């Protein structure tokens, strides 16, 4: 079993110990370490896929613009390059040049190269002055005017989101912030590598514009290269107000309530994330039990819905509560990075150990994601500071890296189930924040992956990169030569994200490399101030990721706004622990739409069948005036044919993976303190797993479930179970 059998054996204490001094004790949320997590159970919406949360957003900017009529173009793209334009900050912060453009309704554009990000929003700019043109000066009071232009990212920008940003304004020359009616003349525009149309409206008055008007482009957020072209100023007269104008960053392709991609995604989810569960109930003599009442209640997903936590898990009770309620898998925000030459002095490692212990004791049993054994960054960054004295000698550097890998295997090897062996290799190679591979080539990584395979034999090893920007030539080489078990795909969502495109890319990755994938670092990178947009993109990216059958984990990169003073890309909770639209969407999907609770009765043959999401289930059976309770692991790679035998006080279940491979579940008599259980083999076969309590505690004083796995040579091999308690009980099973 994935969750149950990864727990400790019943003879081992659940409170983990460590050879490293100074471990941190974190208060538990659960009263008993093996209790079910208290997952969300109250929802505003039904389970129907037709009943989703859609949070209000403005209409698509292009659609709104196209609905406007009667506009007069008073300035064109050629006017953007007139002799009266000014530049500020060039030389110090970057440069501005005119470049040709092909395939667009304009033939030239401004290219901005930002070499250094200035501290002020207007320190690096390009400006034109509309009052220099007679066509503009003829405006009347309260005419609505729009600056329309195209913009695209060439290189650089936000590394995670793969977008760039420009600050622009169309306002009066003295920068009077008291704009009549609205402040939209001051806009921040986000965009990706494709040409994006931007709109900046202003309502013109002679009083407001007594000193004249200015249109300014300010590429001041990121180092990189962007282009701006297709510029127009359009005057619509006084027939429109600000409420009629296009709103930027208000819409993404596929956000429509009836989007076809979403319907297809839900069809894949039902096909690949659910299975047929067939339950047959018999009495101790092997006779079918008809009309037995069946309640099948899911209490955990097989799929990993993970979160990378911060130190708030240690210091904040509400943080611990929310993590336990929402996630069945855990990672950390950088706590596994090396930061010190003497690794015992790394305080983050102690915190990571506390996170691991918390997961064990609070029902978060999906696994632990280690990020990362190496993040090849700038040599001046804290993540490489431990190597600054050896990095110029490849042999010394590799010796130090191997020592680090060995240290991590010794300290975390028994607990971390998934490792990012290296992070952001392909997307950083050749750039300023990639030291080792730039010096020694990509072949430098081969030894690292060989060490990881030797030192972490039971862990899943990933090469993880920046979302949907894997460099094909590098990844082709990496998959062939590094042989990772999976690909890690950073799931940062942004204003440029299109769910349908993400799905296509993930299928393309699988078709090309044949590797399953985990989504890491899922947040809304540059969507910080608009919680409704954030909630909608969170909903749709969750649906997109979960619909790809080759994805085995979705990990949120944090979930809580740590500050109340500004927005953040965290998807689920505000600083005061009020749930955000993204959190509402997450809970509705994960614990409502994708959660199975069914009931019914067995037929005359003692059979009951249902289709449900793969996961862990409590099965309650009422038959012949008695009630039985079992915990069933119903997972994707199993046949999930369940044969149940009802005894006097307990029930036994055999769950067939194949005709010869089975899982065995016994409900324990709660009056017997079952300190251990031994599963004995009588006949040819192989015990696959040691027997463990489903609730993970050493001494069982209440109703518990004991689980083991067994593979027999043929379907007729007899299996006997021995339960040790106050009495010895033997049960023979076919």
XYZ file of C-alpha atoms in Angstrom:
734
model
C 0.000 0.000 0.000
C 1.160 3.460 -0.770
C 0.000 5.309 2.337
C -0.608 2.603 4.868
C 2.446 0.484 4.230
C 4.793 3.450 4.133
C 3.977 3.965 7.800
C 6.161 2.508 10.491
C 5.754 -1.090 11.610
C 3.582 -1.594 14.623
C 6.559 -2.467 16.825
C 8.299 0.848 16.116
C 7.467 4.080 17.904
C 5.899 6.713 15.647
C 7.786 9.641 17.151
C 10.886 9.679 14.999
C 14.320 10.168 16.429
C 17.369 11.596 14.763
C 21.095 11.333 15.168
C 21.363 15.090 14.854
C 21.048 17.079 18.046
C 18.598 19.873 18.671
C 15.498 18.515 16.960
C 12.467 20.806 16.982
C 9.222 19.608 18.529
C 6.168 20.852 16.632
C 2.708 20.528 18.240
C 0.430 18.100 16.429
C -2.959 18.829 14.950
C -4.232 15.252 15.233
C -4.900 13.729 18.643
C -3.567 10.389 17.435
C -0.850 10.183 14.743
C -2.862 7.700 12.695
C -6.202 9.508 12.664
C -7.687 10.591 9.362
C -6.930 14.155 8.366
C -9.878 16.514 8.990
C -10.430 17.353 5.329
C -12.965 19.974 4.159
C -16.538 18.683 4.112
C -18.727 21.769 3.601
C -18.999 23.228 0.101
C -21.117 25.832 -1.660
C -21.266 23.817 -4.875
C -22.480 20.335 -5.761
C -20.271 17.513 -7.002
C -21.301 18.168 -10.599
C -18.628 19.337 -13.011
C -21.244 21.749 -14.348
C -21.338 23.507 -10.980
C -17.915 25.151 -10.673
C -16.851 28.354 -8.979
C -16.363 31.173 -11.496
C -15.159 34.385 -9.900
C -16.160 37.710 -11.516
C -13.681 39.239 -13.935
C -13.914 42.033 -16.466
C -14.598 41.130 -20.066
C -11.777 40.256 -22.426
C -9.951 43.474 -23.309
C -9.812 42.728 -27.035
C -13.527 41.904 -27.139
C -14.359 45.128 -25.335
C -12.145 47.146 -27.652
C -13.684 45.595 -30.752
C -17.146 46.562 -29.522
C -16.232 50.256 -29.481
C -17.343 52.294 -32.481
C -16.790 55.754 -33.884
C -13.165 56.122 -32.898
C -10.775 58.370 -34.800
C -7.081 57.452 -35.002
C -5.203 60.652 -34.154
C -1.675 59.181 -33.852
C -0.184 56.158 -35.650
C 2.795 53.863 -35.203
C 5.013 56.197 -37.254
C 4.334 58.975 -34.742
C 5.886 56.821 -32.001
C 9.297 57.429 -33.610
C 9.039 61.208 -34.219
C 11.938 63.557 -33.470
C 10.312 65.016 -30.355
C 10.400 61.701 -28.456
C 12.682 61.633 -25.414
C 14.671 58.946 -23.626
C 15.772 58.840 -20.025
C 18.071 56.382 -18.249
C 19.680 54.973 -21.390
C 23.329 54.176 -20.923
C 22.890 53.644 -17.195
C 19.999 51.192 -17.294
C 19.813 50.051 -20.897
C 19.149 51.126 -24.437
C 16.291 51.822 -26.866
C 16.531 51.112 -30.578
C 14.230 50.815 -33.590
C 13.985 47.332 -35.145
C 12.081 45.939 -38.157
C 9.035 43.710 -37.609
C 7.590 41.034 -39.893
C 4.191 39.377 -39.984
C 2.358 42.136 -38.101
C 0.203 45.085 -39.228
C 3.191 47.355 -38.506
C 6.722 47.162 -39.846
C 8.865 48.539 -37.025
C 9.000 48.613 -33.243
C 10.948 49.962 -30.298
C 13.282 47.425 -28.738
C 14.081 48.040 -25.061
C 17.087 46.319 -23.506
C 17.149 46.647 -19.713
C 20.582 45.809 -18.323
C 19.949 47.025 -14.777
C 16.605 47.347 -13.004
C 16.263 50.935 -11.749
C 14.868 51.734 -8.325
C 12.244 54.140 -9.685
C 9.325 53.322 -11.967
C 10.229 56.120 -14.390
C 14.020 56.093 -14.259
C 14.315 54.336 -17.636
C 11.732 55.448 -20.201
C 10.771 56.448 -23.722
C 8.196 59.241 -24.074
C 6.192 61.013 -26.719
C 4.098 64.178 -26.312
C 0.707 64.013 -28.099
C 0.178 67.796 -27.925
C 2.993 68.131 -30.472
C 0.486 66.792 -33.049
C -2.363 68.893 -34.417
C -4.645 65.863 -34.785
C -4.520 65.251 -31.042
C -4.863 68.875 -29.922
C -8.358 69.142 -31.409
C -9.901 67.078 -28.577
C -12.896 68.308 -26.594
C -13.505 68.077 -22.861
C -14.446 64.564 -21.732
C -13.378 62.911 -24.936
C -12.305 59.326 -24.192
C -8.952 58.465 -25.736
C -7.132 55.109 -25.792
C -3.463 54.445 -26.303
C -3.301 51.058 -28.045
C -0.049 49.201 -28.715
C 1.472 45.739 -29.064
C 4.179 44.399 -26.763
C 6.136 41.138 -26.516
C 8.984 39.620 -24.512
C 12.171 38.680 -26.362
C 14.295 37.460 -23.454
C 14.627 37.803 -19.693
C 11.792 38.930 -17.481
C 10.199 36.861 -14.717
C 12.096 33.562 -14.692
C 9.268 31.510 -13.208
C 6.341 32.992 -15.120
C 8.248 33.358 -18.401
C 6.699 36.810 -18.786
C 7.852 40.395 -18.720
C 6.254 43.615 -17.544
C 6.208 47.273 -18.539
C 4.941 50.307 -16.645
C 3.144 52.740 -18.904
C 1.038 55.858 -18.546
C -0.958 58.221 -20.741
C -1.509 61.288 -18.571
C -0.866 65.014 -18.245
C 2.760 66.158 -18.185
C 3.009 67.251 -14.535
C 1.928 63.756 -13.368
C -1.121 64.992 -11.516
C -2.480 61.824 -9.937
C -5.975 63.268 -9.595
C -7.179 61.886 -12.893
C -10.809 62.723 -13.718
C -12.924 59.662 -12.962
C -10.269 56.953 -12.799
C -6.569 56.115 -12.404
C -6.278 53.792 -15.381
C -3.851 56.096 -17.193
C -1.200 54.465 -14.977
C -0.948 50.821 -16.000
C 1.291 47.813 -15.444
C 1.165 45.501 -18.453
C 2.183 41.805 -18.235
C 2.910 39.834 -21.396
C 4.666 36.790 -22.775
C 6.639 35.995 -25.900
C 3.662 36.421 -28.252
C 2.541 39.880 -29.338
C -0.038 41.134 -26.816
C -2.294 44.140 -27.355
C -2.269 46.679 -24.509
C -4.750 49.458 -23.824
C -4.319 52.573 -21.699
C -7.396 54.870 -21.604
C -7.617 58.466 -20.396
C -10.513 60.897 -20.355
C -9.265 64.182 -21.784
C -10.046 67.607 -20.368
C -8.282 70.888 -20.968
C -8.184 71.610 -17.246
C -6.500 68.284 -16.438
C -4.183 68.569 -19.431
C -3.336 72.234 -19.092
C 0.397 71.453 -19.298
C -0.057 68.997 -22.132
C -0.181 65.172 -22.242
C 2.528 62.521 -22.179
C 2.684 58.866 -23.220
C 5.517 56.969 -21.515
C 6.908 53.430 -21.800
C 8.995 52.302 -18.783
C 10.678 48.852 -18.919
C 11.730 48.991 -15.269
C 10.758 45.655 -13.706
C 13.189 43.061 -15.072
C 16.431 42.710 -16.916
C 15.732 41.575 -20.440
C 14.591 42.605 -23.894
C 11.078 43.627 -24.968
C 9.544 45.176 -28.081
C 6.718 47.702 -28.465
C 5.018 48.542 -31.769
C 1.698 48.988 -33.524
C 1.039 52.170 -31.544
C -2.185 54.173 -32.021
C -4.034 56.921 -30.168
C -7.762 56.676 -30.793
C -10.274 59.369 -29.786
C -13.874 58.147 -29.279
C -15.375 61.509 -28.376
C -17.688 61.719 -25.378
C -19.888 58.668 -26.126
C -17.944 56.395 -23.697
C -16.789 56.475 -20.082
C -14.081 54.553 -18.219
C -16.546 51.736 -17.468
C -16.750 51.059 -21.213
C -12.998 50.797 -21.722
C -10.895 47.629 -22.061
C -9.371 46.321 -18.826
C -5.976 44.643 -19.121
C -5.191 41.314 -17.444
C -8.894 40.577 -17.075
C -9.198 37.483 -19.243
C -7.306 34.435 -20.446
C -8.104 32.059 -23.257
C -10.178 29.195 -21.924
C -11.618 30.903 -18.843
C -15.127 30.845 -20.330
C -17.685 28.844 -18.355
C -18.489 26.633 -21.364
C -14.875 26.160 -22.538
C -14.536 22.936 -24.504
C -11.044 22.160 -23.181
C -12.468 21.919 -19.639
C -15.153 19.424 -20.683
C -12.496 17.249 -22.325
C -10.284 17.538 -19.238
C -13.071 16.311 -16.964
C -13.645 13.366 -19.283
C -9.971 12.399 -18.930
C -10.157 12.836 -15.155
C -13.083 10.434 -14.915
C -11.313 7.988 -17.211
C -7.865 7.972 -15.635
C -8.315 9.091 -12.013
C -11.230 6.791 -11.189
C -11.638 3.028 -11.172
C -14.250 0.288 -10.801
C -14.446 -1.095 -7.259
C -16.131 -4.499 -6.955
C -16.949 -5.658 -3.434
C -18.223 -9.152 -2.568
C -19.384 -9.883 0.992
C -19.483 -13.460 2.343
C -20.077 -15.031 5.714
C -17.510 -17.184 7.510
C -18.775 -20.247 5.627
C -18.222 -18.601 2.252
C -21.881 -17.919 1.526
C -22.867 -14.607 -0.150
C -24.437 -12.004 2.127
C -27.260 -10.240 0.252
C -28.824 -6.919 1.268
C -25.801 -5.892 3.337
C -25.675 -2.117 3.680
C -22.467 -0.657 2.265
C -21.003 2.771 3.045
C -17.807 3.540 1.136
C -16.230 6.777 2.384
C -13.014 8.122 0.936
C -10.602 9.550 3.471
C -7.480 10.092 1.352
C -6.440 10.548 -2.254
C -3.887 8.242 -3.809
C -2.803 11.245 -5.892
C -0.397 13.599 -4.129
C -1.825 17.053 -3.460
C 1.288 18.571 -1.963
C 2.516 21.848 -0.520
C 5.949 23.347 0.042
C 5.793 24.726 3.574
C 7.735 27.455 5.347
C 8.742 27.995 8.971
C 5.167 29.025 9.707
C 4.535 25.304 10.228
C 6.698 25.509 13.333
C 5.527 28.830 14.734
C 1.838 29.215 13.793
C -1.017 26.942 14.996
C -3.365 28.089 12.212
C -0.692 27.317 9.627
C -0.396 23.742 10.934
C -4.166 23.317 10.986
C -4.617 24.467 7.400
C -1.756 22.309 6.103
C -3.230 19.227 7.773
C -6.696 19.914 6.392
C -5.666 20.495 2.786
C -2.597 18.441 1.857
C -1.561 14.773 1.916
C 2.053 15.316 0.813
C 4.749 17.732 1.952
C 7.761 19.616 0.658
C 9.676 22.665 1.826
C 10.489 26.072 0.384
C 14.229 25.701 0.022
C 14.958 24.025 3.367
C 16.877 21.191 1.702
C 19.316 23.553 -0.042
C 22.892 23.609 1.182
C 23.841 26.937 2.745
C 26.841 26.256 5.006
C 30.225 24.629 4.641
C 29.570 22.872 7.952
C 26.223 21.302 7.171
C 25.429 20.591 10.822
C 25.136 24.372 11.248
C 22.384 24.669 8.644
C 19.330 25.704 10.679
C 17.050 24.969 7.747
C 17.879 21.270 7.983
C 16.570 21.155 11.553
C 13.371 22.796 10.378
C 13.081 20.282 7.529
C 13.334 17.463 10.064
C 10.535 19.096 12.038
C 8.413 19.236 8.879
C 9.013 15.512 8.285
C 8.072 14.586 11.854
C 4.947 16.732 11.614
C 3.890 14.944 8.431
C 4.366 11.521 10.056
C 2.310 12.454 13.096
C -0.540 14.209 11.282
C -1.697 11.848 8.578
C 0.305 13.482 5.760
C 1.591 10.185 4.437
C 1.932 10.734 0.695
C 5.669 11.371 0.943
C 8.287 14.095 1.274
C 9.633 16.121 -1.665
C 13.264 17.208 -1.302
C 14.123 20.412 -3.186
C 16.979 20.268 -4.151
C 20.334 18.508 -3.889
C 21.856 21.114 -6.205
C 20.607 24.429 -7.523
C 23.341 25.655 -9.859
C 22.952 29.396 -9.402
C 25.230 32.403 -9.229
C 28.378 31.741 -7.201
C 27.479 34.812 -5.131
C 24.119 33.331 -4.097
C 23.637 31.747 -0.680
C 22.837 28.428 -2.366
C 26.409 28.088 -3.680
C 28.297 29.886 -0.923
C 29.562 26.580 0.510
C 31.432 25.933 -2.755
C 33.045 29.326 -3.330
C 36.495 28.120 -2.225
C 36.536 25.028 -4.456
C 34.373 25.775 -7.507
C 37.267 26.756 -9.769
C 38.761 23.254 -9.466
C 36.397 20.654 -10.906
C 37.858 17.740 -8.955
C 37.676 19.571 -5.626
C 34.189 20.804 -6.435
C 32.903 17.334 -7.238
C 34.475 15.916 -4.097
C 32.658 18.549 -2.049
C 29.377 17.895 -3.883
C 29.644 14.158 -3.327
C 30.280 14.767 0.359
C 27.114 16.867 0.411
C 25.074 14.127 -1.304
C 26.389 11.593 1.227
C 25.478 13.912 4.083
C 21.930 14.311 2.769
C 21.550 10.556 2.327
C 22.684 10.017 5.925
C 20.408 12.703 7.334
C 17.322 12.485 5.123
C 17.652 9.301 3.105
C 15.080 7.354 5.124
C 12.450 10.079 4.900
C 12.608 11.949 1.601
C 10.748 10.004 -1.068
C 11.311 12.343 -4.045
C 14.418 14.408 -4.830
C 14.997 17.193 -7.281
C 18.566 16.078 -7.945
C 19.139 19.365 -9.738
C 16.955 22.356 -10.448
C 16.483 24.664 -13.439
C 19.450 23.328 -15.386
C 18.208 23.739 -18.939
C 16.580 27.115 -18.440
C 19.596 28.646 -16.668
C 22.482 27.152 -18.639
C 24.412 29.811 -20.542
C 22.971 32.589 -18.384
C 24.510 34.585 -15.540
C 22.871 32.457 -12.821
C 24.436 29.134 -13.785
C 27.995 28.635 -12.524
C 29.056 24.994 -12.604
C 27.588 23.937 -15.954
C 28.799 27.110 -17.640
C 32.316 26.291 -16.469
C 32.388 22.516 -16.998
C 29.550 21.771 -19.416
C 26.298 19.886 -18.931
C 28.281 16.646 -18.604
C 29.143 17.897 -15.123
C 25.739 16.555 -14.016
C 26.363 12.903 -14.922
C 28.329 12.067 -11.782
C 25.743 13.831 -9.606
C 22.914 11.668 -10.905
C 24.994 8.510 -10.566
C 25.705 9.393 -6.916
C 22.043 10.116 -6.283
C 21.011 6.773 -7.743
C 23.505 4.991 -5.499
C 22.797 6.981 -2.333
C 18.996 7.263 -2.622
C 18.035 3.865 -4.083
C 14.410 4.018 -2.906
C 13.667 7.640 -3.830
C 12.202 8.994 -7.058
C 14.862 11.131 -8.756
C 13.782 14.106 -10.859
C 15.343 16.702 -13.066
C 13.200 19.772 -12.500
C 12.983 22.877 -14.623
C 11.137 26.133 -15.110
C 7.640 25.094 -16.012
C 6.792 24.956 -19.680
C 10.169 26.150 -20.843
C 12.227 22.973 -20.961
C 14.943 23.496 -23.559
C 14.425 20.587 -25.888
C 18.063 20.017 -26.837
C 19.186 20.064 -23.203
C 16.310 17.878 -22.003
C 16.881 15.391 -24.832
C 20.451 15.029 -23.624
C 19.499 14.968 -19.927
C 16.878 12.241 -20.231
C 19.261 10.030 -22.189
C 22.368 10.623 -20.082
C 21.100 11.417 -16.574
C 18.227 8.919 -16.681
C 15.890 10.628 -14.208
C 12.897 8.667 -12.962
C 10.542 11.572 -13.632
C 10.423 15.143 -14.841
C 9.612 17.938 -12.418
C 7.602 20.684 -14.126
C 7.344 23.968 -12.268
C 3.682 24.938 -12.348
C 3.877 28.709 -11.883
C 0.741 30.262 -13.363
C 0.792 33.791 -14.732
C -1.166 36.282 -16.797
C 0.277 34.532 -19.841
C -0.926 31.050 -18.807
C -3.410 29.236 -21.031
C -4.634 25.941 -19.497
C -5.209 24.214 -22.819
C -1.642 24.999 -23.903
C -0.312 23.573 -20.616
C -2.166 20.317 -21.256
C -0.754 20.052 -24.767
C 2.781 20.689 -23.531
C 2.532 18.047 -20.804
C 1.294 15.450 -23.291
C 4.106 16.453 -25.647
C 6.659 15.942 -22.862
C 5.333 12.462 -22.174
C 5.185 11.530 -25.849
C 8.778 12.669 -26.304
C 10.374 11.348 -23.114
C 8.062 8.619 -21.830
C 8.461 9.877 -18.260
C 5.765 10.622 -15.729
C 5.845 14.112 -14.231
C 5.231 15.991 -11.019
C 3.999 19.578 -10.956
C 6.096 21.623 -8.532
C 6.016 25.255 -7.409
C 2.379 25.869 -8.377
C 1.410 29.460 -7.575
C 0.246 32.557 -9.461
C 3.638 34.170 -9.969
C 2.756 37.635 -11.273
C -0.946 37.585 -10.363
C -0.894 39.193 -6.950
C -3.411 42.022 -6.723
C -6.430 40.391 -8.378
C -7.766 37.520 -6.217
C -10.593 36.715 -8.628
C -8.250 36.255 -11.578
C -6.004 34.262 -9.267
C -8.914 32.035 -8.227
C -10.004 31.373 -11.799
C -6.539 30.490 -13.053
C -5.987 28.291 -9.969
C -9.204 26.394 -10.730
C -8.355 25.872 -14.381
C -4.693 24.973 -13.943
C -5.651 22.402 -11.276
C -8.130 20.880 -13.722
C -5.548 20.979 -16.506
C -2.782 19.341 -14.452
C -5.033 16.684 -12.877
C -6.452 15.748 -16.281
C -3.075 14.648 -17.642
C -2.737 10.975 -16.611
C 1.052 11.143 -16.562
C 1.052 13.680 -13.691
C 1.458 12.088 -10.233
C 1.680 15.155 -7.974
C 0.597 18.786 -7.845
C 2.577 20.786 -5.300
C 1.615 24.305 -4.272
C 4.543 26.652 -3.708
C 3.266 27.992 -0.409
C -0.418 28.732 0.151
C -0.674 31.711 2.527
C -0.078 35.486 2.190
C 2.603 36.013 4.828
C 2.088 39.789 4.739
C -1.099 41.829 5.024
C 0.428 44.827 3.235
C 0.580 43.529 -0.301
C -0.788 40.854 -2.560
C 1.093 37.643 -3.113
C 1.124 34.732 -5.558
C 0.018 32.313 -2.812
C -3.240 30.773 -3.901
C -5.277 29.764 -0.877
C -5.344 32.029 2.197
C -5.029 35.705 3.057
C -2.791 36.865 5.871
C -5.744 36.796 8.327
C -6.496 33.174 7.282
C -9.563 34.160 5.299
C -9.825 31.730 2.416
C -9.152 33.242 -1.020
C -10.973 32.377 -4.265
C -8.056 30.084 -5.142
C -8.531 28.184 -1.886
C -12.262 27.872 -2.470
C -11.587 26.443 -5.939
C -8.906 24.050 -4.602
C -11.138 22.616 -1.880
C -14.165 22.335 -4.161
C -12.180 20.340 -6.711
C -9.976 18.168 -4.498
C -12.423 17.359 -1.689
C -15.786 17.718 -3.411
C -15.657 17.140 -7.172
C -12.791 14.595 -6.950
C -13.927 12.814 -3.774
C -16.054 9.666 -3.511
C -18.670 8.887 -0.841
C -21.143 6.205 -1.902
C -23.638 3.880 -0.275
C -25.792 0.983 -1.413
C -26.642 -2.669 -0.766
C -25.221 -5.962 -1.951
C -27.200 -7.974 -4.501
C -28.271 -11.608 -4.163
C -24.717 -12.676 -4.911
C -23.348 -10.487 -2.124
C -21.883 -8.034 -4.626
C -21.739 -4.236 -4.686
C -19.955 -2.224 -7.398
C -19.170 1.450 -7.688
C -16.789 3.689 -9.625
C -14.714 6.085 -7.549
C -11.525 8.085 -7.288
C -8.428 6.117 -6.360
C -7.519 6.424 -2.710
C -8.001 5.132 0.830
C -11.515 4.288 1.964
C -13.385 3.428 5.125
C -15.826 0.637 4.327
C -18.727 0.191 6.750
C -20.799 -2.968 6.405
C -24.091 -3.558 8.210
C -25.246 -7.165 7.960
C -27.203 -9.544 10.188
C -27.544 -6.933 12.910
C -23.784 -6.338 13.140
C -21.541 -3.523 11.945
C -18.041 -4.015 10.539
C -15.497 -1.375 9.599
C -12.519 -1.845 7.293
C -9.956 0.472 5.709
C -9.435 -0.322 2.036
C -6.606 0.883 -0.206
C -8.231 1.135 -3.653
C -5.438 2.227 -5.958
C -4.847 2.802 -9.633
C -2.661 -0.227 -10.410
C -4.949 -2.740 -8.685
C -7.870 -4.787 -10.009
C -9.734 -3.621 -6.879
C -11.769 -6.815 -6.634
C -12.486 -6.976 -2.906
C -13.468 -10.248 -1.218
C -14.780 -9.709 2.320
C -15.346 -12.413 4.933
C -17.455 -11.505 7.966
C -16.486 -13.173 11.245
C -18.044 -12.975 14.676
C -16.368 -9.713 15.623
C -14.059 -8.792 12.807
C -14.002 -8.741 9.028
C -11.227 -9.777 6.684
C -10.739 -8.410 3.172
C -8.554 -9.614 0.336
C -8.027 -7.002 -2.372
C -6.794 -8.462 -5.629
C -4.122 -6.608 -7.533
C -3.865 -9.552 -9.896
C -4.974 -13.151 -9.535
C -1.928 -13.912 -7.385
C -0.990 -10.583 -5.788
C -3.256 -9.441 -2.979
C -3.533 -7.008 -0.101
C -5.007 -8.350 3.116
C -6.954 -6.189 5.567
C -8.269 -7.273 8.983
C -10.442 -5.239 11.289
C -9.232 -5.659 14.866
C -11.368 -6.272 17.903
C -11.137 -2.986 19.771
C -11.169 -4.834 23.119
C -7.828 -6.472 22.333
C -4.659 -4.312 22.641
C -3.102 -5.580 19.411
C 0.550 -4.840 19.906
C 1.556 -6.598 16.706
C 0.347 -8.758 13.918
C 2.231 -11.466 12.089
C 1.150 -12.597 8.654
C 2.314 -16.169 8.170
C 2.760 -17.917 4.858
C 1.536 -21.507 4.518
C 2.422 -22.767 1.081
C 4.500 -21.281 -1.703
C 4.479 -17.538 -2.007
C 6.139 -14.348 -0.887
C 5.278 -11.853 1.815
C 5.694 -8.476 0.128
C 5.334 -6.126 3.067
C 5.531 -6.259 6.827
C 2.211 -5.888 8.530
C 1.337 -2.453 9.809
C -1.450 -0.638 11.572
C -3.506 1.501 9.234
C -3.451 4.274 11.812
C 0.235 4.113 12.539
C 0.276 3.776 16.319
C 2.292 1.283 18.307
C -0.332 0.254 20.864
C -3.822 -0.064 19.444
C -6.553 0.578 21.996
C -9.452 1.225 19.634
C -10.853 -0.070 16.383
C -7.941 -0.371 13.992
C -7.060 -2.027 10.716
C -4.062 -4.239 10.080
C -2.757 -4.535 6.541
C -0.229 -6.677 4.719
C 0.664 -7.608 1.138
C 1.172 -11.124 -0.162
C 1.953 -12.635 -3.530
C 1.245 -16.308 -4.046
C 2.515 -18.568 -6.787
C -1.014 -19.383 -7.880
C -4.523 -18.343 -6.989
C -5.168 -21.531 -4.962
C -2.314 -21.082 -2.474
C -3.701 -20.874 1.059
C -2.793 -17.853 3.170
C -3.065 -17.886 6.959
C -3.067 -14.836 9.182
C -2.030 -14.861 12.818
C -3.078 -11.968 15.047
C -1.143 -11.580 18.286
C -2.940 -10.026 21.226
C -4.366 -11.412 24.440
C -5.348 -14.424 22.357
C -3.920 -15.948 19.209
C -6.360 -15.994 16.341
C -5.764 -17.819 13.108
C -7.747 -17.223 9.964
C -7.333 -19.213 6.785
C -8.050 -17.357 3.551
C -8.249 -18.497 -0.025
